[in-house]
């Protein structure tokens, strides 16, 4: 065998060695019992046709590779943005392992959450005893400042009552009576991770703002900001704090994950790091207004906050010049403070960068997929750049979302060939890419299979990004964030130009040093 202790070969090269090629060939011939290659090729080609697309879009009972995850993932994300908070997943160990690994693979950080470890007996008789023992162990072993409880499919199917279970656990002295333990019901078989984020955010605010000993609301001039479920939260939350600092605004980010998902290697392990404090969360009730950076991540939360007589404002993942302008104008309206000169300069620099590079982006056709707010923000920025968003797809997209996207597309000459596909998945997008091709795809790591299949280059700009590193450390919001997104798009376009002009004597007449 080519592998030995003296020379370790990476899997990229190892499995191309003759010995492994022979193993794979024998496995296929002796055990897979596949169809003839000619038939596989014929069917594969048929799946690229208009006929197949019509069948694909008519399916109702099957989802293939949706652009979403389940509710508990979003709830875990939201909970981890509060100081010293440990998410407690009422369900099986396998479920919480999935949420932890999913977030770890994107942020490249260890992710902490615990489980009530429900098994077959709990599925039949209920998980009360699991909750009682689990909360006691969590409190004594990990010493959190808050435990945020959420559910999985199993707990929801059998109807476990979280509020009642937590009260019983406190009565059994699992945790002190006054220990913060907010909860949210997050059934994984409905909604998505953005729904779970919303449910947990509302659950935490409700726990503190409506507590029996909660002080009455006394409005002040501060603002609250909710970022929503955001794979770029490390960079974006820090950019928001910088912008508020330039304005001189007293602002609190509710669920600030920027530190817990970006801990340093300095010899100290941090099970918890940063986050919105309990005191800040309580005081947020008195804020003048709450701003959501992602409308579809916060509908219930904003409705709850509005009922507390706070002003609410909502945006859709603001990227680029116009979207950032809208956020800054809202800050001016709410605070009476002028836009800082430094931000005005940054705006001009982004406009200048767009002007410098518009010839490479103008008229390029894009497919965009991801969460509803990301798709809206990305579509708006592409139109601003003179690009053409052709297919805009979100499995979590609603009819309302479809109309919002279509309104954006109809409002620009560059959107005339575009359409919104709410409730569709990446197998639908595959049909669209073969029957109505584009130049580039914008999405997450799961798009690499579409890239391989269609040969259309993928630009990774949204969660999850498993196969590239550290993108989340850079903002995509604000003028600085818009510049980062612009560079990512341009780099892919220019790399693509080089790749198609690098054959000496054939295509290298355009293999230019200067682009």
Short mmCIF file of C-alpha atoms in Angstrom, two decimals:
data_model
loop_
_atom_site.label_atom_id
_atom_site.label_comp_id
_atom_site.label_asym_id
_atom_site.label_seq_id
_atom_site.Cartn_x
_atom_site.Cartn_y
_atom_site.Cartn_z
CA UNK A 1 0.00 0.00 0.00
CA UNK A 2 1.30 3.54 -0.72
CA UNK A 3 0.52 4.75 2.81
CA UNK A 4 3.17 4.17 5.48
CA UNK A 5 4.49 5.74 8.68
CA UNK A 6 7.47 7.27 6.94
CA UNK A 7 5.40 9.13 4.37
CA UNK A 8 1.82 10.06 5.25
CA UNK A 9 -0.17 10.87 2.13
CA UNK A 10 -3.22 13.12 2.39
CA UNK A 11 -6.51 11.67 1.25
CA UNK A 12 -6.52 14.01 -1.74
CA UNK A 13 -3.64 11.99 -3.21
CA UNK A 14 -4.02 8.68 -1.38
CA UNK A 15 -7.29 7.59 -2.96
CA UNK A 16 -5.94 8.25 -6.45
CA UNK A 17 -3.26 5.58 -6.07
CA UNK A 18 -3.64 2.39 -8.21
CA UNK A 19 -4.41 0.19 -5.19
CA UNK A 20 -7.38 2.31 -4.15
CA UNK A 21 -8.64 2.73 -7.69
CA UNK A 22 -8.74 -1.08 -7.92
CA UNK A 23 -10.61 -1.36 -4.60
CA UNK A 24 -13.23 1.14 -5.72
CA UNK A 25 -13.67 -0.54 -9.10
CA UNK A 26 -14.17 -3.99 -7.50
CA UNK A 27 -16.59 -2.55 -4.94
CA UNK A 28 -18.68 -1.02 -7.70
CA UNK A 29 -18.66 -4.18 -9.82
CA UNK A 30 -19.26 -6.71 -7.06
CA UNK A 31 -21.53 -4.95 -4.58
CA UNK A 32 -23.31 -1.90 -5.99
CA UNK A 33 -25.27 -3.60 -8.77
CA UNK A 34 -25.74 -0.29 -10.54
CA UNK A 35 -27.35 0.42 -13.86
CA UNK A 36 -25.24 0.47 -17.02
CA UNK A 37 -23.23 3.67 -17.45
CA UNK A 38 -25.09 4.48 -20.65
CA UNK A 39 -28.43 4.44 -18.81
CA UNK A 40 -27.07 6.55 -15.97
CA UNK A 41 -25.77 9.07 -18.50
CA UNK A 42 -29.10 9.14 -20.35
CA UNK A 43 -31.12 9.80 -17.20
CA UNK A 44 -28.62 12.38 -15.96
CA UNK A 45 -28.98 14.30 -19.22
CA UNK A 46 -32.79 14.05 -19.03
CA UNK A 47 -32.74 15.68 -15.56
CA UNK A 48 -31.33 18.78 -17.25
CA UNK A 49 -34.33 19.17 -19.56
CA UNK A 50 -37.45 21.32 -19.50
CA UNK A 51 -39.53 18.15 -19.31
CA UNK A 52 -37.82 17.09 -16.11
CA UNK A 53 -38.04 20.62 -14.67
CA UNK A 54 -41.82 20.52 -15.05
CA UNK A 55 -41.95 17.23 -13.13
CA UNK A 56 -39.49 18.54 -10.55
CA UNK A 57 -41.55 21.65 -9.84
CA UNK A 58 -44.77 19.63 -9.55
CA UNK A 59 -43.57 17.51 -6.60
CA UNK A 60 -45.28 18.19 -3.28
CA UNK A 61 -44.40 15.47 -0.75
CA UNK A 62 -40.62 15.52 -1.07
CA UNK A 63 -37.94 18.09 -0.26
CA UNK A 64 -34.43 17.60 -1.65
CA UNK A 65 -31.62 19.61 -0.06
CA UNK A 66 -33.57 22.55 1.41
CA UNK A 67 -31.88 25.87 2.12
CA UNK A 68 -32.73 25.64 5.81
CA UNK A 69 -32.01 23.75 9.03
CA UNK A 70 -34.34 22.95 11.93
CA UNK A 71 -35.69 25.23 14.66
CA UNK A 72 -33.44 24.11 17.54
CA UNK A 73 -30.29 25.16 15.66
CA UNK A 74 -31.52 28.76 15.54
CA UNK A 75 -32.59 28.63 19.19
CA UNK A 76 -29.15 27.39 20.29
CA UNK A 77 -27.52 30.20 18.27
CA UNK A 78 -29.76 32.85 19.86
CA UNK A 79 -29.21 31.56 23.41
CA UNK A 80 -25.44 31.51 23.07
CA UNK A 81 -25.43 35.26 22.50
CA UNK A 82 -26.29 35.93 26.16
CA UNK A 83 -23.55 36.08 28.77
CA UNK A 84 -22.81 32.80 30.53
CA UNK A 85 -25.76 31.04 28.91
CA UNK A 86 -25.78 27.32 28.22
CA UNK A 87 -28.47 25.99 25.85
CA UNK A 88 -30.27 22.95 27.28
CA UNK A 89 -31.80 20.82 24.53
CA UNK A 90 -34.71 18.70 25.81
CA UNK A 91 -34.30 15.70 23.54
CA UNK A 92 -31.78 13.08 22.51
CA UNK A 93 -28.00 13.40 22.60
CA UNK A 94 -27.75 13.00 18.84
CA UNK A 95 -29.81 16.12 18.25
CA UNK A 96 -27.66 18.43 20.34
CA UNK A 97 -24.52 16.91 18.78
CA UNK A 98 -25.85 17.98 15.37
CA UNK A 99 -26.45 21.58 16.43
CA UNK A 100 -23.04 21.85 18.08
CA UNK A 101 -21.16 20.34 15.15
CA UNK A 102 -23.08 22.45 12.62
CA UNK A 103 -22.06 25.69 14.34
CA UNK A 104 -18.51 24.47 15.01
CA UNK A 105 -17.91 23.58 11.39
CA UNK A 106 -18.88 27.09 10.30
CA UNK A 107 -17.31 29.23 13.03
CA UNK A 108 -14.32 26.91 13.67
CA UNK A 109 -14.96 27.25 17.40
CA UNK A 110 -15.91 24.71 20.08
CA UNK A 111 -19.62 24.97 20.72
CA UNK A 112 -21.23 24.28 24.08
CA UNK A 113 -24.76 22.95 24.59
CA UNK A 114 -26.19 20.12 26.71
CA UNK A 115 -29.02 17.62 26.40
CA UNK A 116 -31.58 15.94 28.64
CA UNK A 117 -30.53 12.70 26.90
CA UNK A 118 -34.03 11.41 26.25
CA UNK A 119 -34.18 7.76 25.14
CA UNK A 120 -36.93 5.20 24.52
CA UNK A 121 -38.35 5.26 28.05
CA UNK A 122 -38.62 9.05 28.06
CA UNK A 123 -40.32 8.90 24.66
CA UNK A 124 -43.05 6.73 26.22
CA UNK A 125 -43.36 8.11 29.74
CA UNK A 126 -42.20 11.71 29.21
CA UNK A 127 -38.93 13.44 29.92
CA UNK A 128 -39.59 15.03 33.32
CA UNK A 129 -36.97 12.97 35.15
CA UNK A 130 -34.46 13.69 32.39
CA UNK A 131 -35.14 17.39 32.83
CA UNK A 132 -34.77 17.24 36.62
CA UNK A 133 -31.47 15.36 36.48
CA UNK A 134 -30.18 17.24 33.46
CA UNK A 135 -30.73 20.71 34.88
CA UNK A 136 -29.07 19.67 38.15
CA UNK A 137 -26.01 18.35 36.33
CA UNK A 138 -25.82 21.38 34.05
CA UNK A 139 -25.99 23.82 36.95
CA UNK A 140 -23.39 22.05 39.08
CA UNK A 141 -20.92 21.00 36.38
CA UNK A 142 -20.85 24.01 34.04
CA UNK A 143 -21.84 26.84 36.38
CA UNK A 144 -23.75 28.94 33.85
CA UNK A 145 -25.40 32.26 34.62
CA UNK A 146 -28.46 31.21 32.65
CA UNK A 147 -29.80 27.98 31.16
CA UNK A 148 -31.96 28.41 28.05
CA UNK A 149 -34.22 25.39 27.52
CA UNK A 150 -35.51 24.32 24.11
CA UNK A 151 -37.11 21.26 22.57
CA UNK A 152 -36.57 18.77 19.76
CA UNK A 153 -38.99 16.63 17.76
CA UNK A 154 -39.24 13.90 20.38
CA UNK A 155 -40.22 16.21 23.23
CA UNK A 156 -42.75 18.02 21.05
CA UNK A 157 -44.38 14.87 19.67
CA UNK A 158 -45.10 13.55 23.17
CA UNK A 159 -46.16 17.00 24.38
CA UNK A 160 -43.69 17.69 27.19
CA UNK A 161 -44.56 20.92 29.04
CA UNK A 162 -41.34 22.90 29.41
CA UNK A 163 -42.73 25.50 31.80
CA UNK A 164 -44.17 22.84 34.08
CA UNK A 165 -41.00 20.72 33.90
CA UNK A 166 -38.76 23.67 34.82
CA UNK A 167 -41.00 24.55 37.78
CA UNK A 168 -40.88 20.92 38.94
CA UNK A 169 -37.10 20.84 38.53
CA UNK A 170 -36.76 23.96 40.68
CA UNK A 171 -39.06 22.44 43.30
CA UNK A 172 -36.74 19.41 43.32
CA UNK A 173 -33.77 21.76 43.89
CA UNK A 174 -32.16 20.96 40.54
CA UNK A 175 -31.54 24.68 40.19
CA UNK A 176 -32.30 27.57 42.58
CA UNK A 177 -35.79 29.07 42.46
CA UNK A 178 -34.44 32.42 41.28
CA UNK A 179 -32.05 30.97 38.67
CA UNK A 180 -32.81 32.25 35.12
CA UNK A 181 -34.16 29.42 32.96
CA UNK A 182 -36.12 30.84 30.00
CA UNK A 183 -37.51 28.40 27.49
CA UNK A 184 -38.86 28.11 23.96
CA UNK A 185 -40.79 25.38 22.20
CA UNK A 186 -38.87 24.66 19.00
CA UNK A 187 -40.36 21.65 17.16
CA UNK A 188 -37.92 20.69 14.46
CA UNK A 189 -40.62 19.37 12.10
CA UNK A 190 -42.08 22.82 11.36
CA UNK A 191 -40.47 26.12 10.47
CA UNK A 192 -36.71 26.43 10.24
CA UNK A 193 -33.66 27.72 12.10
CA UNK A 194 -34.87 31.30 11.63
CA UNK A 195 -38.16 30.37 13.35
CA UNK A 196 -36.25 28.80 16.21
CA UNK A 197 -34.12 31.92 16.58
CA UNK A 198 -37.28 34.01 16.81
CA UNK A 199 -38.90 31.71 19.36
CA UNK A 200 -35.87 31.71 21.63
CA UNK A 201 -35.38 35.48 21.42
CA UNK A 202 -38.99 36.08 22.37
CA UNK A 203 -38.76 33.47 25.15
CA UNK A 204 -35.73 35.11 26.75
CA UNK A 205 -37.14 38.64 26.56
CA UNK A 206 -40.51 37.46 27.89
CA UNK A 207 -38.80 35.71 30.81
CA UNK A 208 -37.13 38.89 32.03
CA UNK A 209 -39.52 41.62 30.89
CA UNK A 210 -42.66 39.93 32.22
CA UNK A 211 -41.14 38.47 35.39
CA UNK A 212 -43.26 38.99 38.56
CA UNK A 213 -40.56 41.27 39.99
CA UNK A 214 -39.85 43.12 36.72
CA UNK A 215 -39.79 46.89 37.04
CA UNK A 216 -42.27 48.88 34.96
CA UNK A 217 -41.02 50.26 31.66
CA UNK A 218 -39.43 53.72 31.85
CA UNK A 219 -38.41 54.81 28.37
CA UNK A 220 -34.90 56.18 27.79
CA UNK A 221 -32.91 57.14 24.70
CA UNK A 222 -31.14 53.82 24.20
CA UNK A 223 -31.68 51.44 21.29
CA UNK A 224 -31.80 47.66 20.99
CA UNK A 225 -30.53 45.78 17.96
CA UNK A 226 -31.28 42.17 17.01
CA UNK A 227 -28.98 40.74 14.38
CA UNK A 228 -30.95 37.58 13.59
CA UNK A 229 -29.44 34.25 12.61
CA UNK A 230 -26.30 35.36 10.80
CA UNK A 231 -23.27 33.34 9.77
CA UNK A 232 -21.28 36.57 9.62
CA UNK A 233 -22.37 37.69 13.10
CA UNK A 234 -18.79 37.92 14.41
CA UNK A 235 -17.87 40.56 11.85
CA UNK A 236 -21.31 42.14 11.53
CA UNK A 237 -21.97 42.61 15.25
CA UNK A 238 -18.59 44.26 15.69
CA UNK A 239 -19.29 46.50 12.73
CA UNK A 240 -22.65 47.49 14.23
CA UNK A 241 -20.97 48.36 17.53
CA UNK A 242 -18.41 50.46 15.67
CA UNK A 243 -21.17 52.34 13.84
CA UNK A 244 -23.10 52.98 17.06
CA UNK A 245 -19.88 54.18 18.67
CA UNK A 246 -19.30 56.69 15.85
CA UNK A 247 -22.86 57.96 16.29
CA UNK A 248 -22.48 58.11 20.06
CA UNK A 249 -25.60 55.95 20.47
CA UNK A 250 -26.22 53.90 23.59
CA UNK A 251 -27.17 50.59 21.94
CA UNK A 252 -27.47 47.00 23.11
CA UNK A 253 -27.16 44.05 20.76
CA UNK A 254 -29.60 41.45 22.02
CA UNK A 255 -27.86 38.08 21.61
CA UNK A 256 -24.31 39.16 20.79
CA UNK A 257 -22.39 36.06 19.67
CA UNK A 258 -19.36 37.96 18.36
CA UNK A 259 -17.07 36.85 21.21
CA UNK A 260 -18.31 33.34 21.99
CA UNK A 261 -17.84 32.40 18.31
CA UNK A 262 -14.40 34.03 18.10
CA UNK A 263 -12.44 33.16 21.25
CA UNK A 264 -8.66 33.66 21.29
CA UNK A 265 -6.01 31.00 21.78
CA UNK A 266 -4.12 32.44 24.74
CA UNK A 267 -3.90 29.57 27.20
CA UNK A 268 -7.36 30.14 28.74
CA UNK A 269 -10.35 28.01 27.77
CA UNK A 270 -13.58 29.99 27.65
CA UNK A 271 -16.71 27.91 27.95
CA UNK A 272 -18.57 31.24 27.81
CA UNK A 273 -17.27 34.49 26.41
CA UNK A 274 -18.90 37.89 25.98
CA UNK A 275 -22.57 38.12 25.19
CA UNK A 276 -25.46 40.34 26.28
CA UNK A 277 -25.59 40.44 30.07
CA UNK A 278 -28.71 39.69 32.09
CA UNK A 279 -28.74 43.28 33.36
CA UNK A 280 -28.56 44.58 29.78
CA UNK A 281 -31.38 42.25 28.77
CA UNK A 282 -33.59 43.51 31.60
CA UNK A 283 -32.75 47.14 30.84
CA UNK A 284 -33.52 46.64 27.13
CA UNK A 285 -37.20 46.86 28.08
CA UNK A 286 -36.70 50.61 28.60
CA UNK A 287 -35.15 51.31 25.20
CA UNK A 288 -36.72 53.83 22.90
CA UNK A 289 -36.73 51.40 19.96
CA UNK A 290 -35.62 47.98 18.79
CA UNK A 291 -34.12 47.47 15.35
CA UNK A 292 -34.10 44.07 13.67
CA UNK A 293 -31.50 43.57 10.97
CA UNK A 294 -33.45 40.55 9.67
CA UNK A 295 -37.21 40.84 9.46
CA UNK A 296 -37.86 37.14 8.87
CA UNK A 297 -35.79 36.12 11.90
CA UNK A 298 -37.85 38.22 14.32
CA UNK A 299 -41.60 38.51 13.51
CA UNK A 300 -42.85 37.21 16.88
CA UNK A 301 -40.11 38.98 18.81
CA UNK A 302 -40.86 42.34 17.20
CA UNK A 303 -44.59 41.89 17.75
CA UNK A 304 -43.93 41.19 21.44
CA UNK A 305 -41.65 44.22 21.73
CA UNK A 306 -44.15 46.45 19.94
CA UNK A 307 -46.78 45.41 22.48
CA UNK A 308 -44.45 46.86 25.14
CA UNK A 309 -44.89 50.29 23.50
CA UNK A 310 -41.45 50.30 21.92
CA UNK A 311 -40.88 51.56 18.42
CA UNK A 312 -39.70 48.77 16.14
CA UNK A 313 -37.89 48.90 12.81
CA UNK A 314 -36.92 46.02 10.54
CA UNK A 315 -34.51 45.51 7.67
CA UNK A 316 -33.53 42.67 5.37
CA UNK A 317 -29.84 41.87 5.79
CA UNK A 318 -28.65 45.35 4.72
CA UNK A 319 -25.77 45.12 2.26
CA UNK A 320 -24.51 47.81 -0.06
CA UNK A 321 -25.02 51.55 -0.38
CA UNK A 322 -28.81 52.01 -0.42
CA UNK A 323 -29.49 49.40 2.28
CA UNK A 324 -26.89 50.92 4.61
CA UNK A 325 -28.28 54.39 3.86
CA UNK A 326 -31.68 53.19 5.06
CA UNK A 327 -30.27 51.90 8.34
CA UNK A 328 -28.33 55.10 9.01
CA UNK A 329 -31.33 57.28 8.20
CA UNK A 330 -33.39 55.28 10.67
CA UNK A 331 -30.72 55.90 13.34
CA UNK A 332 -30.85 59.62 12.54
CA UNK A 333 -34.65 59.57 12.80
CA UNK A 334 -34.64 57.72 16.13
CA UNK A 335 -31.83 59.64 17.82
CA UNK A 336 -31.69 63.04 16.16
CA UNK A 337 -27.93 62.59 15.71
CA UNK A 338 -26.29 63.39 12.36
CA UNK A 339 -24.49 60.78 10.29
CA UNK A 340 -20.83 60.80 11.39
CA UNK A 341 -18.33 62.20 8.89
CA UNK A 342 -16.33 58.98 8.95
CA UNK A 343 -19.33 56.99 7.70
CA UNK A 344 -19.93 59.55 4.96
CA UNK A 345 -16.34 58.97 3.81
CA UNK A 346 -16.84 55.21 3.89
CA UNK A 347 -19.95 55.59 1.76
CA UNK A 348 -18.01 57.55 -0.83
CA UNK A 349 -15.26 54.93 -0.89
CA UNK A 350 -17.78 52.14 -1.51
CA UNK A 351 -19.39 54.14 -4.34
CA UNK A 352 -15.92 54.73 -5.79
CA UNK A 353 -15.07 51.02 -5.59
CA UNK A 354 -18.32 50.13 -7.36
CA UNK A 355 -17.55 52.67 -10.09
CA UNK A 356 -14.02 51.28 -10.48
CA UNK A 357 -15.27 47.74 -11.02
CA UNK A 358 -18.75 48.04 -12.47
CA UNK A 359 -17.70 46.96 -15.97
CA UNK A 360 -16.84 43.48 -14.71
CA UNK A 361 -20.14 43.01 -12.85
CA UNK A 362 -22.59 44.85 -15.11
CA UNK A 363 -24.94 42.45 -16.87
CA UNK A 364 -23.65 39.32 -15.15
CA UNK A 365 -26.44 36.87 -14.31
CA UNK A 366 -26.72 35.44 -10.79
CA UNK A 367 -28.64 32.81 -8.89
CA UNK A 368 -29.05 33.57 -5.17
CA UNK A 369 -30.23 31.20 -2.45
CA UNK A 370 -30.30 31.14 1.35
CA UNK A 371 -32.37 32.55 4.20
CA UNK A 372 -35.18 34.97 3.26
CA UNK A 373 -33.47 38.12 4.57
CA UNK A 374 -30.11 37.27 3.02
CA UNK A 375 -31.73 36.74 -0.37
CA UNK A 376 -33.50 40.10 -0.17
CA UNK A 377 -30.33 41.94 0.89
CA UNK A 378 -28.16 40.22 -1.70
CA UNK A 379 -30.67 40.83 -4.49
CA UNK A 380 -30.86 44.51 -3.63
CA UNK A 381 -27.08 44.86 -3.69
CA UNK A 382 -26.72 42.98 -6.98
CA UNK A 383 -29.26 45.28 -8.62
CA UNK A 384 -27.31 48.24 -7.26
CA UNK A 385 -24.18 46.85 -8.93
CA UNK A 386 -25.91 46.49 -12.30
CA UNK A 387 -25.93 42.70 -12.05
CA UNK A 388 -28.98 40.60 -12.92
CA UNK A 389 -30.45 38.36 -10.19
CA UNK A 390 -32.24 35.72 -12.25
CA UNK A 391 -33.16 33.01 -9.74
CA UNK A 392 -33.76 34.03 -6.09
CA UNK A 393 -34.64 31.00 -3.98
CA UNK A 394 -35.34 30.37 -0.31
CA UNK A 395 -36.93 27.26 1.15
CA UNK A 396 -38.07 29.40 4.10
CA UNK A 397 -39.51 32.04 1.78
CA UNK A 398 -43.24 32.76 2.08
CA UNK A 399 -45.74 34.28 -0.34
CA UNK A 400 -45.07 37.62 1.32
CA UNK A 401 -41.37 37.11 0.69
CA UNK A 402 -42.04 36.23 -2.96
CA UNK A 403 -43.82 39.57 -3.37
CA UNK A 404 -41.00 41.49 -1.66
CA UNK A 405 -38.39 39.94 -3.94
CA UNK A 406 -40.51 40.49 -7.03
CA UNK A 407 -41.05 44.13 -6.07
CA UNK A 408 -37.28 44.60 -5.85
CA UNK A 409 -36.77 42.94 -9.23
CA UNK A 410 -39.57 44.88 -10.89
CA UNK A 411 -38.15 48.15 -9.57
CA UNK A 412 -34.92 47.83 -11.57
CA UNK A 413 -34.18 47.32 -15.27
CA UNK A 414 -31.64 44.69 -14.16
CA UNK A 415 -34.36 42.61 -12.53
CA UNK A 416 -36.57 42.10 -15.56
CA UNK A 417 -35.47 38.48 -16.08
CA UNK A 418 -35.58 37.58 -12.38
CA UNK A 419 -38.08 35.56 -10.36
CA UNK A 420 -38.54 34.55 -6.71
CA UNK A 421 -38.88 30.93 -5.65
CA UNK A 422 -40.12 30.74 -2.07
CA UNK A 423 -40.58 27.28 -0.59
CA UNK A 424 -38.31 25.65 -3.18
CA UNK A 425 -35.08 23.72 -2.60
CA UNK A 426 -31.68 23.23 -4.23
CA UNK A 427 -32.92 20.44 -6.48
CA UNK A 428 -35.40 22.92 -7.92
CA UNK A 429 -32.52 25.35 -8.36
CA UNK A 430 -30.56 22.69 -10.25
CA UNK A 431 -33.36 22.47 -12.83
CA UNK A 432 -33.41 26.25 -13.14
CA UNK A 433 -29.63 26.43 -13.63
CA UNK A 434 -29.72 23.88 -16.46
CA UNK A 435 -32.76 25.29 -18.27
CA UNK A 436 -32.02 28.99 -17.71
CA UNK A 437 -28.27 29.22 -16.95
CA UNK A 438 -26.57 32.04 -15.06
CA UNK A 439 -22.97 33.17 -14.78
CA UNK A 440 -22.56 32.76 -11.00
CA UNK A 441 -24.27 31.23 -7.97
CA UNK A 442 -24.32 32.99 -4.58
CA UNK A 443 -25.06 30.83 -1.55
CA UNK A 444 -23.39 28.56 0.99
CA UNK A 445 -21.15 25.48 0.94
CA UNK A 446 -23.97 23.19 -0.17
CA UNK A 447 -23.87 24.93 -3.53
CA UNK A 448 -20.56 23.25 -4.37
CA UNK A 449 -22.52 20.24 -5.66
CA UNK A 450 -24.47 22.52 -7.99
CA UNK A 451 -21.17 24.09 -9.05
CA UNK A 452 -19.72 20.65 -9.84
CA UNK A 453 -22.84 19.58 -11.72
CA UNK A 454 -23.53 22.74 -13.72
CA UNK A 455 -19.97 24.12 -13.95
CA UNK A 456 -21.31 27.48 -12.74
CA UNK A 457 -18.90 29.12 -10.24
CA UNK A 458 -20.12 29.43 -6.63
CA UNK A 459 -19.57 32.47 -4.42
CA UNK A 460 -19.91 31.58 -0.72
CA UNK A 461 -21.57 34.44 1.15
CA UNK A 462 -24.00 32.95 3.64
CA UNK A 463 -24.33 30.30 6.36
CA UNK A 464 -23.16 27.60 6.45
CA UNK A 465 -19.66 27.85 5.02
CA UNK A 466 -18.00 24.58 6.01
CA UNK A 467 -15.34 24.26 3.33
CA UNK A 468 -13.73 27.69 3.58
CA UNK A 469 -12.31 29.34 6.68
CA UNK A 470 -12.75 32.63 8.54
CA UNK A 471 -15.20 34.42 6.26
CA UNK A 472 -17.40 35.05 9.30
CA UNK A 473 -14.77 37.32 10.84
CA UNK A 474 -15.39 40.00 8.20
CA UNK A 475 -18.55 42.14 8.08
CA UNK A 476 -21.02 42.13 5.22
CA UNK A 477 -23.20 44.92 6.69
CA UNK A 478 -22.50 48.63 6.47
CA UNK A 479 -20.38 50.34 3.85
CA UNK A 480 -17.30 48.38 4.95
CA UNK A 481 -19.27 45.16 4.70
CA UNK A 482 -20.53 46.11 1.26
CA UNK A 483 -16.93 46.57 0.15
CA UNK A 484 -16.06 43.09 1.45
CA UNK A 485 -18.96 41.54 -0.47
CA UNK A 486 -18.00 43.47 -3.61
CA UNK A 487 -14.43 42.13 -3.40
CA UNK A 488 -15.63 38.54 -2.92
CA UNK A 489 -17.82 38.78 -6.01
CA UNK A 490 -15.12 40.47 -8.07
CA UNK A 491 -12.43 37.97 -7.08
CA UNK A 492 -14.58 35.10 -8.31
CA UNK A 493 -15.38 36.90 -11.59
CA UNK A 494 -11.74 37.77 -12.25
CA UNK A 495 -10.52 34.29 -11.29
CA UNK A 496 -13.10 32.91 -13.71
CA UNK A 497 -11.80 35.19 -16.46
CA UNK A 498 -8.26 33.94 -15.87
CA UNK A 499 -9.38 30.31 -15.88
CA UNK A 500 -11.05 30.75 -19.26
CA UNK A 501 -8.15 32.59 -20.88
CA UNK A 502 -5.10 30.56 -19.82
CA UNK A 503 -4.49 28.19 -22.75
CA UNK A 504 -1.34 29.33 -24.51
CA UNK A 505 -1.89 30.10 -28.15
CA UNK A 506 -5.65 29.58 -27.96
CA UNK A 507 -7.35 31.74 -25.35
CA UNK A 508 -4.47 33.67 -23.77
CA UNK A 509 -5.09 36.74 -25.89
CA UNK A 510 -7.16 37.87 -22.88
CA UNK A 511 -4.90 36.47 -20.15
CA UNK A 512 -4.22 40.00 -18.98
CA UNK A 513 -2.01 41.17 -16.14
CA UNK A 514 -4.30 44.14 -15.60
CA UNK A 515 -8.01 43.71 -15.16
#
